[in-house]
Short mmCIF file of C-alpha atoms in Angstrom, two decimals:
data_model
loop_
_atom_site.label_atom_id
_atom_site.label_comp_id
_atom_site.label_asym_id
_atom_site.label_seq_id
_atom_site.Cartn_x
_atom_site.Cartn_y
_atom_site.Cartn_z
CA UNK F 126 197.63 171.83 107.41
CA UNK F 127 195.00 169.57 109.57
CA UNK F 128 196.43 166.00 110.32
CA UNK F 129 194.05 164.95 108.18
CA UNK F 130 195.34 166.67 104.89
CA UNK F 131 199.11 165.11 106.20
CA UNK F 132 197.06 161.72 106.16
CA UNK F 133 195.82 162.44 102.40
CA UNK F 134 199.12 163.65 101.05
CA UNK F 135 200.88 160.98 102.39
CA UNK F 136 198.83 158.66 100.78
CA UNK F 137 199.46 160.10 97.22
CA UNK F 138 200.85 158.26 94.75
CA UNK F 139 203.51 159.62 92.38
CA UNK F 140 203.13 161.46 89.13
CA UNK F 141 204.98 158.96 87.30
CA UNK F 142 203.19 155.67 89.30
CA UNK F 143 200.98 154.13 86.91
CA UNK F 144 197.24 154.48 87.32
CA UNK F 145 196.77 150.84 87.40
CA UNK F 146 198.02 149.56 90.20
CA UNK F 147 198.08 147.52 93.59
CA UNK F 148 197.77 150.40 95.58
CA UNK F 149 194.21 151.56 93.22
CA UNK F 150 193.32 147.96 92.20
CA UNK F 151 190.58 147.72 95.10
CA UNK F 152 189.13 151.22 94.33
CA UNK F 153 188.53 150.02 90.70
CA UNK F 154 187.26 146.30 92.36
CA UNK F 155 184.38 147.93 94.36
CA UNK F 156 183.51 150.11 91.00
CA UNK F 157 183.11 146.60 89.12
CA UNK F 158 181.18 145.12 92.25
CA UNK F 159 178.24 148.25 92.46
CA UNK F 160 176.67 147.55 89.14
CA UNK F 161 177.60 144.05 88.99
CA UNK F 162 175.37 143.15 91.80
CA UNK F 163 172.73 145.90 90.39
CA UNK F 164 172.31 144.27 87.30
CA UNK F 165 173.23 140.51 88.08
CA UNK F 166 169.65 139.42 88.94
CA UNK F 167 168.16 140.27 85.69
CA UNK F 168 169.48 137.30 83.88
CA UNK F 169 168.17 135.17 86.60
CA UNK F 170 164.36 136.21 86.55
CA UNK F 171 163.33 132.48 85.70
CA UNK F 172 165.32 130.78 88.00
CA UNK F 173 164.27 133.12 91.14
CA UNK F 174 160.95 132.42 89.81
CA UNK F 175 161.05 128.62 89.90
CA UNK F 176 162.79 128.88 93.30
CA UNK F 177 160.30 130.87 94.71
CA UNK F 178 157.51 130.07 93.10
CA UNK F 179 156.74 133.48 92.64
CA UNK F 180 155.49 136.05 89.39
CA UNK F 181 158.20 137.69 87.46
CA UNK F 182 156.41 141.25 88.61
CA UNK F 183 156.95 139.77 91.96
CA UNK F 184 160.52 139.03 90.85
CA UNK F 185 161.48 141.70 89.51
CA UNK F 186 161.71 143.53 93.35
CA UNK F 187 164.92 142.31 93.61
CA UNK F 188 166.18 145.04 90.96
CA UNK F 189 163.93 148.07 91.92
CA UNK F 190 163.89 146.88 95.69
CA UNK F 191 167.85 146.99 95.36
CA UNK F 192 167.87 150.05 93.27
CA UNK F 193 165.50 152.63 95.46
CA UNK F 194 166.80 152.69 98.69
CA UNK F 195 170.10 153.21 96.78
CA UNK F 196 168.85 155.92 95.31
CA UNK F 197 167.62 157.78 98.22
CA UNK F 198 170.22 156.88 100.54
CA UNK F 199 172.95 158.43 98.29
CA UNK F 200 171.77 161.47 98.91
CA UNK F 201 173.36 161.49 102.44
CA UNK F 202 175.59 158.12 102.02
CA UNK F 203 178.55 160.05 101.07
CA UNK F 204 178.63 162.95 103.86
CA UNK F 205 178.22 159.94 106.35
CA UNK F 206 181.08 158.30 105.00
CA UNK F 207 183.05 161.43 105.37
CA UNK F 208 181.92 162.58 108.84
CA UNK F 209 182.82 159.02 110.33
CA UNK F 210 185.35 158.13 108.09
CA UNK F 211 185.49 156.43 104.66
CA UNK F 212 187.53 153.66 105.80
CA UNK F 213 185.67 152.83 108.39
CA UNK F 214 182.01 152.82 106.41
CA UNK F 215 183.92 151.21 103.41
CA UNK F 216 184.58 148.27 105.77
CA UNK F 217 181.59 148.24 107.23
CA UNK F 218 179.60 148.59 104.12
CA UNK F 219 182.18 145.83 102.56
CA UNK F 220 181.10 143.07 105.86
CA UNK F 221 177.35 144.37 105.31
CA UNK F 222 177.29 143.41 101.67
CA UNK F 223 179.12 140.17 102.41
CA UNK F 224 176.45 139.60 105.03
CA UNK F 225 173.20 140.60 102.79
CA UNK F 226 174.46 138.09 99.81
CA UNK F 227 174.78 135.37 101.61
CA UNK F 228 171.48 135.70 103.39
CA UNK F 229 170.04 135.69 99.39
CA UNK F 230 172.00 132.29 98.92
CA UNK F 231 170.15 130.81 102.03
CA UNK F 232 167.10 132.79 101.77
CA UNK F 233 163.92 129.71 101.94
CA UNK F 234 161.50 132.15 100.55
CA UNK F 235 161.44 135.25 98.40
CA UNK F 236 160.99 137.64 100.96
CA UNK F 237 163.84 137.14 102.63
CA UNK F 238 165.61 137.36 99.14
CA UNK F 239 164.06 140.51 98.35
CA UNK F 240 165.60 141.49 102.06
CA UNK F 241 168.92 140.97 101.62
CA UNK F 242 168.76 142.83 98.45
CA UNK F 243 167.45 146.13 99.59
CA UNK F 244 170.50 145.62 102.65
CA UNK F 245 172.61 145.03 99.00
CA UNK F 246 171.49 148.50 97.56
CA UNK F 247 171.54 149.91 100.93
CA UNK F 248 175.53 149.09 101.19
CA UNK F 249 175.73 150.04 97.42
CA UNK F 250 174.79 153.49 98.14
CA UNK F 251 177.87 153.69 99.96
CA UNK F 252 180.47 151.77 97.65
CA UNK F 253 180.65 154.16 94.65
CA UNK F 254 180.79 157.50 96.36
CA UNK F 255 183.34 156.52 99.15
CA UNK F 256 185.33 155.02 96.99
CA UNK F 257 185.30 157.13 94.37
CA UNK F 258 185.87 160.40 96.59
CA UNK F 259 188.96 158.27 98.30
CA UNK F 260 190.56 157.32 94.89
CA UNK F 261 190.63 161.07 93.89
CA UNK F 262 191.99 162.06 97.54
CA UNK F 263 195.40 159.51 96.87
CA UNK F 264 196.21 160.56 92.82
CA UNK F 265 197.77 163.93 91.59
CA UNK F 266 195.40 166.50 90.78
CA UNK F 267 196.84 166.99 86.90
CA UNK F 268 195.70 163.06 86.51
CA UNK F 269 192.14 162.50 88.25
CA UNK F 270 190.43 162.30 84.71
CA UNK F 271 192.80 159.42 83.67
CA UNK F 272 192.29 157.91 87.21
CA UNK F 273 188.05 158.29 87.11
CA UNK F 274 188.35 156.92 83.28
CA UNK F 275 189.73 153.62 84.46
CA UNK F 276 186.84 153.78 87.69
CA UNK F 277 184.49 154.46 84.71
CA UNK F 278 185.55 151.33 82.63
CA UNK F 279 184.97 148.84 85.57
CA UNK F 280 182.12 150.18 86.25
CA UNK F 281 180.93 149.73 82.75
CA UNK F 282 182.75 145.93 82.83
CA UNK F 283 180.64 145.58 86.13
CA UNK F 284 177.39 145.84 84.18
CA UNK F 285 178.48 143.87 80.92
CA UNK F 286 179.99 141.29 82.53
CA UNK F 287 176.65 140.80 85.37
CA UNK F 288 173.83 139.16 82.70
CA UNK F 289 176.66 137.11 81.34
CA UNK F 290 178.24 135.88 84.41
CA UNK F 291 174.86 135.43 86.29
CA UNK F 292 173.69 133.13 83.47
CA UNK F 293 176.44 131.23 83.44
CA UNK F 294 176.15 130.74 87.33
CA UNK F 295 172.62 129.63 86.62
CA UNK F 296 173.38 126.49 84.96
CA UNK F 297 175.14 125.43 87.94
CA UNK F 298 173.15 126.97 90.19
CA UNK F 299 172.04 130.95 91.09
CA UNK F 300 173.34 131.03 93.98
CA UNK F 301 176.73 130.91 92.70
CA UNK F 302 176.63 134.77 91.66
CA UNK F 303 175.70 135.83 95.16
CA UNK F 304 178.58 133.56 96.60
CA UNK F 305 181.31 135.60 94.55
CA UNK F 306 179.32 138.90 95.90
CA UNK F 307 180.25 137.77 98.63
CA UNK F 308 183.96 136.76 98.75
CA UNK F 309 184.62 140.28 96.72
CA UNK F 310 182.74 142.16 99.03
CA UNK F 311 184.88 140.04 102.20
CA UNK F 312 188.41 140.61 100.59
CA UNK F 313 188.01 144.40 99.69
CA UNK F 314 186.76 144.59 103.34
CA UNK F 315 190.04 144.12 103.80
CA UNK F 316 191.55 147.58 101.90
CA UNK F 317 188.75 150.20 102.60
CA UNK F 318 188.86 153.60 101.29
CA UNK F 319 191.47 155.78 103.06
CA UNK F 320 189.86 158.72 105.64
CA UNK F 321 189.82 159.18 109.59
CA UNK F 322 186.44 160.26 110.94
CA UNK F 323 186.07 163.94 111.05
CA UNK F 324 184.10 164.78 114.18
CA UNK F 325 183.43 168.52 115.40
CA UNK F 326 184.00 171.36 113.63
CA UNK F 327 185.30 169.17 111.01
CA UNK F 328 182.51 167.11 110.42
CA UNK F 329 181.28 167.49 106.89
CA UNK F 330 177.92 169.06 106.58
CA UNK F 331 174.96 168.70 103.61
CA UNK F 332 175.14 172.76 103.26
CA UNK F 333 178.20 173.05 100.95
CA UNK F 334 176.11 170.87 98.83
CA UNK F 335 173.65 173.40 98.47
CA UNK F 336 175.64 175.25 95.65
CA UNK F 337 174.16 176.84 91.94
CA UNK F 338 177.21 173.93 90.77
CA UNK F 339 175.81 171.05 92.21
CA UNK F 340 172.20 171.95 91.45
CA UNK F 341 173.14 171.99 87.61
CA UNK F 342 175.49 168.88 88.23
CA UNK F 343 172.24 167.33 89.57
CA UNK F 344 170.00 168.20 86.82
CA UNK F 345 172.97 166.73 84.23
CA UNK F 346 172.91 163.51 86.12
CA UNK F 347 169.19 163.45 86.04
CA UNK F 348 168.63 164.01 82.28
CA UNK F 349 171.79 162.13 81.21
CA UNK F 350 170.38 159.21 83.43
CA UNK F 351 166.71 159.67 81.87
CA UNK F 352 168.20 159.77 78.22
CA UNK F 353 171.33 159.28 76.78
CA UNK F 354 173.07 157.01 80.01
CA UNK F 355 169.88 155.09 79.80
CA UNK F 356 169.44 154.56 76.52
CA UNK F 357 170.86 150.92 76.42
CA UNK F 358 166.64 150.01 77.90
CA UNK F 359 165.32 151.29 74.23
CA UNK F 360 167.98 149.65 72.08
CA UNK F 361 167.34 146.67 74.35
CA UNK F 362 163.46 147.05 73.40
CA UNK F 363 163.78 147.77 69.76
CA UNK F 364 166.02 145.25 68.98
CA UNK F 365 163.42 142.46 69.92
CA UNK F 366 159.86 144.53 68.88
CA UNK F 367 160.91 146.04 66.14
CA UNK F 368 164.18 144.26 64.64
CA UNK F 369 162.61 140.56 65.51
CA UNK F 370 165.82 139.84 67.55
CA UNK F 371 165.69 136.66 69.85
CA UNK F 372 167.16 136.81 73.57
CA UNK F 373 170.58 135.26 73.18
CA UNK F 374 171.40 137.70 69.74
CA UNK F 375 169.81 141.06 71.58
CA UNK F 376 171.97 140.28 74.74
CA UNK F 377 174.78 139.44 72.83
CA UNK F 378 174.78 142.95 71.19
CA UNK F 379 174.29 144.74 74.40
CA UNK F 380 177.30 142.87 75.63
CA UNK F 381 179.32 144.19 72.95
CA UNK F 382 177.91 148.14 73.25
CA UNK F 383 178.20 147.78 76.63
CA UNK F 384 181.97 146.39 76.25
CA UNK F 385 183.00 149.75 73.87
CA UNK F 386 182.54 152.10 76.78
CA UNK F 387 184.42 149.88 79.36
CA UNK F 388 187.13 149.73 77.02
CA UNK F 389 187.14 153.56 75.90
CA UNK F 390 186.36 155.23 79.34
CA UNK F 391 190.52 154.70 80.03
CA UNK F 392 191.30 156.43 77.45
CA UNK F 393 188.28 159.38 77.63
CA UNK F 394 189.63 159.92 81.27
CA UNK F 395 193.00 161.13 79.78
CA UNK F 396 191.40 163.06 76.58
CA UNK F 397 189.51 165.08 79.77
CA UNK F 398 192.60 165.83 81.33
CA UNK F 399 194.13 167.26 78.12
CA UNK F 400 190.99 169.24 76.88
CA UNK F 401 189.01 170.28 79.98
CA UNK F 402 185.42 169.29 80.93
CA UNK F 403 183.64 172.42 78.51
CA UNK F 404 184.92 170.78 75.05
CA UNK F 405 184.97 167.04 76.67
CA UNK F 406 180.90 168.02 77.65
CA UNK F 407 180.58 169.24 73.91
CA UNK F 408 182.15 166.63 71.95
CA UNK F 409 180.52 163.59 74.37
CA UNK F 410 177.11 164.78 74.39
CA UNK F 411 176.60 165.98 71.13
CA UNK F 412 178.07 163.42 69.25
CA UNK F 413 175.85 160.51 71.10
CA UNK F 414 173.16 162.80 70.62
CA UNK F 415 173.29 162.66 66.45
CA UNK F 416 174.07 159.58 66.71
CA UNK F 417 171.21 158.12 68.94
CA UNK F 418 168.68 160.34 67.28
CA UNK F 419 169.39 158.21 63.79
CA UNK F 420 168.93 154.63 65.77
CA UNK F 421 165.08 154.37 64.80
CA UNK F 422 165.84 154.85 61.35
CA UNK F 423 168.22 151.91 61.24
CA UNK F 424 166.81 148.38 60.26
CA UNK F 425 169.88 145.95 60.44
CA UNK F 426 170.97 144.73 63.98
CA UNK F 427 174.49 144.83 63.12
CA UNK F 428 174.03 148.43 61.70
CA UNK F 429 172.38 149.10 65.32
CA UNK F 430 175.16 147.41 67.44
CA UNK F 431 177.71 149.50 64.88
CA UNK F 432 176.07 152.76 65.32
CA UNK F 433 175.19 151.96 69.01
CA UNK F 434 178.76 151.28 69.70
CA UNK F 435 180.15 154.84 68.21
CA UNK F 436 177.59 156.31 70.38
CA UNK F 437 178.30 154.36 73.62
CA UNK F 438 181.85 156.02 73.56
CA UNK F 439 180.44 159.55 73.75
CA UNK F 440 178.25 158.09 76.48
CA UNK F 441 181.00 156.78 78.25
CA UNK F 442 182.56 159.93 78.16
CA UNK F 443 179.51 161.57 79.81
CA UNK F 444 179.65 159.38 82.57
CA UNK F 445 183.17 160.25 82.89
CA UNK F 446 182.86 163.48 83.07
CA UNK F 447 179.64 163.67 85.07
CA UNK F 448 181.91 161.59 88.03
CA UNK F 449 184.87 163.56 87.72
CA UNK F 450 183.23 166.91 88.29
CA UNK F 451 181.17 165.74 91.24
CA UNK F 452 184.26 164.63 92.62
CA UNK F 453 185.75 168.09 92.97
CA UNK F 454 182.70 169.65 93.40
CA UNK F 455 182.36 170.06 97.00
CA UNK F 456 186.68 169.21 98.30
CA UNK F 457 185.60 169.67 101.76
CA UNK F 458 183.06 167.03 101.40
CA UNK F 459 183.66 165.15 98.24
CA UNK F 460 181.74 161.83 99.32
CA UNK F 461 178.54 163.85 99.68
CA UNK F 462 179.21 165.75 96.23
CA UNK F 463 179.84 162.42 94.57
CA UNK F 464 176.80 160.22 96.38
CA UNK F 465 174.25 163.19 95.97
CA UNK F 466 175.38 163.29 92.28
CA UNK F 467 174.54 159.69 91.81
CA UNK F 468 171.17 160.08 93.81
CA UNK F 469 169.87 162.01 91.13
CA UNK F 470 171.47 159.76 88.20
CA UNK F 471 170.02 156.63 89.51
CA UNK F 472 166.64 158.47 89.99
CA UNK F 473 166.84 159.51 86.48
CA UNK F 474 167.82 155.65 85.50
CA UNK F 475 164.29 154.40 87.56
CA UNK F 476 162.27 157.84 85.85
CA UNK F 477 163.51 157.43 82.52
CA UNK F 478 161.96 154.56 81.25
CA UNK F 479 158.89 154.74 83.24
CA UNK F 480 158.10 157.96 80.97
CA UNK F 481 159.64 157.01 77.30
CA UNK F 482 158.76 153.87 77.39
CA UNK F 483 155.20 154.47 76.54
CA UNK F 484 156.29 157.13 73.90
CA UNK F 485 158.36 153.93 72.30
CA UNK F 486 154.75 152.02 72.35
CA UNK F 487 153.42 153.77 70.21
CA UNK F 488 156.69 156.02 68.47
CA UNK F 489 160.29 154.52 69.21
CA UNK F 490 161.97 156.88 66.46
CA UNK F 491 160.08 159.71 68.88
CA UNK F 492 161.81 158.31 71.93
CA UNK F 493 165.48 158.01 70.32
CA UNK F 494 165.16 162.11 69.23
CA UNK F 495 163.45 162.79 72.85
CA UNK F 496 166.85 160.77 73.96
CA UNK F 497 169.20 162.91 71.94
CA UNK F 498 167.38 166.05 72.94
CA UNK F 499 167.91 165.30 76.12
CA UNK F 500 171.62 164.82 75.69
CA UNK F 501 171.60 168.02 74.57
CA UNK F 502 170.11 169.14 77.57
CA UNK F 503 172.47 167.20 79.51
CA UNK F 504 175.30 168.64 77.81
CA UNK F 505 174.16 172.51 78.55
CA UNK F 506 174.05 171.37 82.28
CA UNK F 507 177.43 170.06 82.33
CA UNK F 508 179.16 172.67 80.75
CA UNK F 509 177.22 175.33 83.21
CA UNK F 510 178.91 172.74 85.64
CA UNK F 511 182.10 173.01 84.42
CA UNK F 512 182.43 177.10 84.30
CA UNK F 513 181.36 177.16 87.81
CA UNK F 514 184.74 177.89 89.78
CA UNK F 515 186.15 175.28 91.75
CA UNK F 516 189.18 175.40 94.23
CA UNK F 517 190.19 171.87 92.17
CA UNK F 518 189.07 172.65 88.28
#
């Protein structure tokens, strides 16, 4: 056994040691932090654009700008991490992003802003990967669903709890939200993801990526991404064109949709563990599917947030799923197999709407069946995923 596997095994915390705890708290902090900076600057638009004096298309680089480079860096961030060592990227990353938000709270013009977010999404395209990849390294194989559940639910609290904490901020002042980036990003500096560098011959390399299983557990994250993991854009857009839902009531009922998969993923990480990721693929995907597929036939908002919600658990449990079996994928490089996994799902997040949302122009009942079809599309990939052998499934 390489002094490196010692390291690992060491590390591992006990089959009875709860899931929850101090020694996983800062794995599940830096999943709340990645999408909680992603998402944080859209409830700000008007304020960046008063500060700035700037248009909101002009604005609105601070969420693509953060989100591309993210994209495309994740499809190496995670072998990096592993060749040099996650805990010493994870630090690094955690002092970078601590860096780039404070240069957005003294940034004097919007250029500068837009700077330190792309150096944001930069560091982000480390975070989730390394982290994730090192949480799955320290808990016993019979329990990584449970343990990516709970990593799931943060995530999803990350991204409910951005608009509303951002806004909040923004009464005060903006620049509030990218001061508690900060300190997060500064204390979980502190407790990076465990790994030594591997140098040599066993330095990580992008080949054992280059597998029949992580082409189809690319194409899942891409068309889950594009439809059914997306789909929160759509019911974002029909409840204000075509339910005549103001701002505060549409965000409200996000918050709560948003909130039923952050509370369910928990429990969907254990349900995988007990049933396997074929018949967790099956029942996730195709019950979100129906359910989306009936969403432009609804015309109630509280029927919508209702049905939304049932469907947001089987989304949840996608996501779930999707992390957990790009975390085994590839054991001799897992941060590559996780961060190339979530190239493709945030490039499926950015492609998505870009080509429904004309089809909602003019169709949105189209768009919610083109959603659900392509849950069922997603689901076929997973499952392909799943059979693949694996020296962890």
């Amino acid at each position: 056994m390489s002094a490196r596997s010692e390291e690992m095994n060491a590390r591992r915390i006990s089959d009875s040691a709860p899931l929850l705890s101090w020694a996983t708290l800062p794995f599940y902090i830096g999943g709340f932090l990645g999408p909680f900076g992603t998402i944080l600057v859209i409830a700000i638009y008007p304020e960046l654009r008063d500060e700035f004096d700037a248009t909101t298309a002009a604005v609105n680089w601070s969420f693509s700008g953060y989100l591309l480079p993210m994209a495309a860096l994740m499809l190496v961030s995670g072998t990096i991490g592993e060749r040099y060592g996650r805990a010493r990227v994870t630090r690094i990353t955690f002092i970078s992003y601590a860096v780039a938000s404070l240069a957005a709270v003294f940034a004097p013009t919007l250029g500068v802003f837009l700077a330190a977010r792309v150096l944001q999404g930069m560091c982000n395209a480390f975070i989730t990967p390394l982290l994730l990849a090192g949480l799955i390294e320290i808990i016993p194989p019979s329990r990584t669903g449970g343990a990516v559940g709970i990593y799931s639910s943060f995530q999803a609290a990350g991204s409910t709890a951005a608009p509303l904490a951002a806004g909040g901020l923004a009464v005060i002042d903006w620049r509030w939200a990218f001061v508690l980036l900060a300190v997060v990003a500064g204390l979980l500096a502190l407790r990076p993801a465990p790994g030594a560098p591997r140098p040599g011959a066993e330095a990580p390399k992008l080949r054992p990526l280059l597998t029949w299983r992580m082409a189809v557990l690319w194409l899942a994250a891409f068309l889950g991404a594009a439809g059914p993991l997306g789909v929160a854009v759509f019911v974002g857009l029909y409840l204000r064109d075509e339910l005549d839902v103001g701002s505060f009531a549409a965000g409200a009922s996000l918050a709560v949709i948003g909130a039923a998969g952050a509370v369910a993923s928990p429990l969907l990480g254990r349900v995988l563990d007990s049933v396997g990721p074929v018949r967790a693929s099956v029942v996730a995907m195709s019950s979100c599917g129906v359910l989306i597929a009936l969403v432009g036939l609804v015309g109630s908002p509280v029927v919508l947030t209702i049905v939304m919600v049932a469907a947001m658990v089987g989304v949840a449990f996608g996501v779930v799923i999707l992390q957990h079996l790009a975390a085994l994928a590839v054991p001799e490089n897992r941060g590559g197999g996780t961060s190339s996994v979530l190239s493709f799902r945030f490039a499926g997040h950015a492609i998505g709407p870009l080509a429904l949302v004309p089809v909602f122009t003019r169709s949105p009942g189209l768009t919610f069946v083109i959603v659900a079809l392509l849950a069922a599309a997603t689901m076929v990939a997973l499952v392909a995923a799943a059979r693949t052998s694996s020296p962890d499934a």
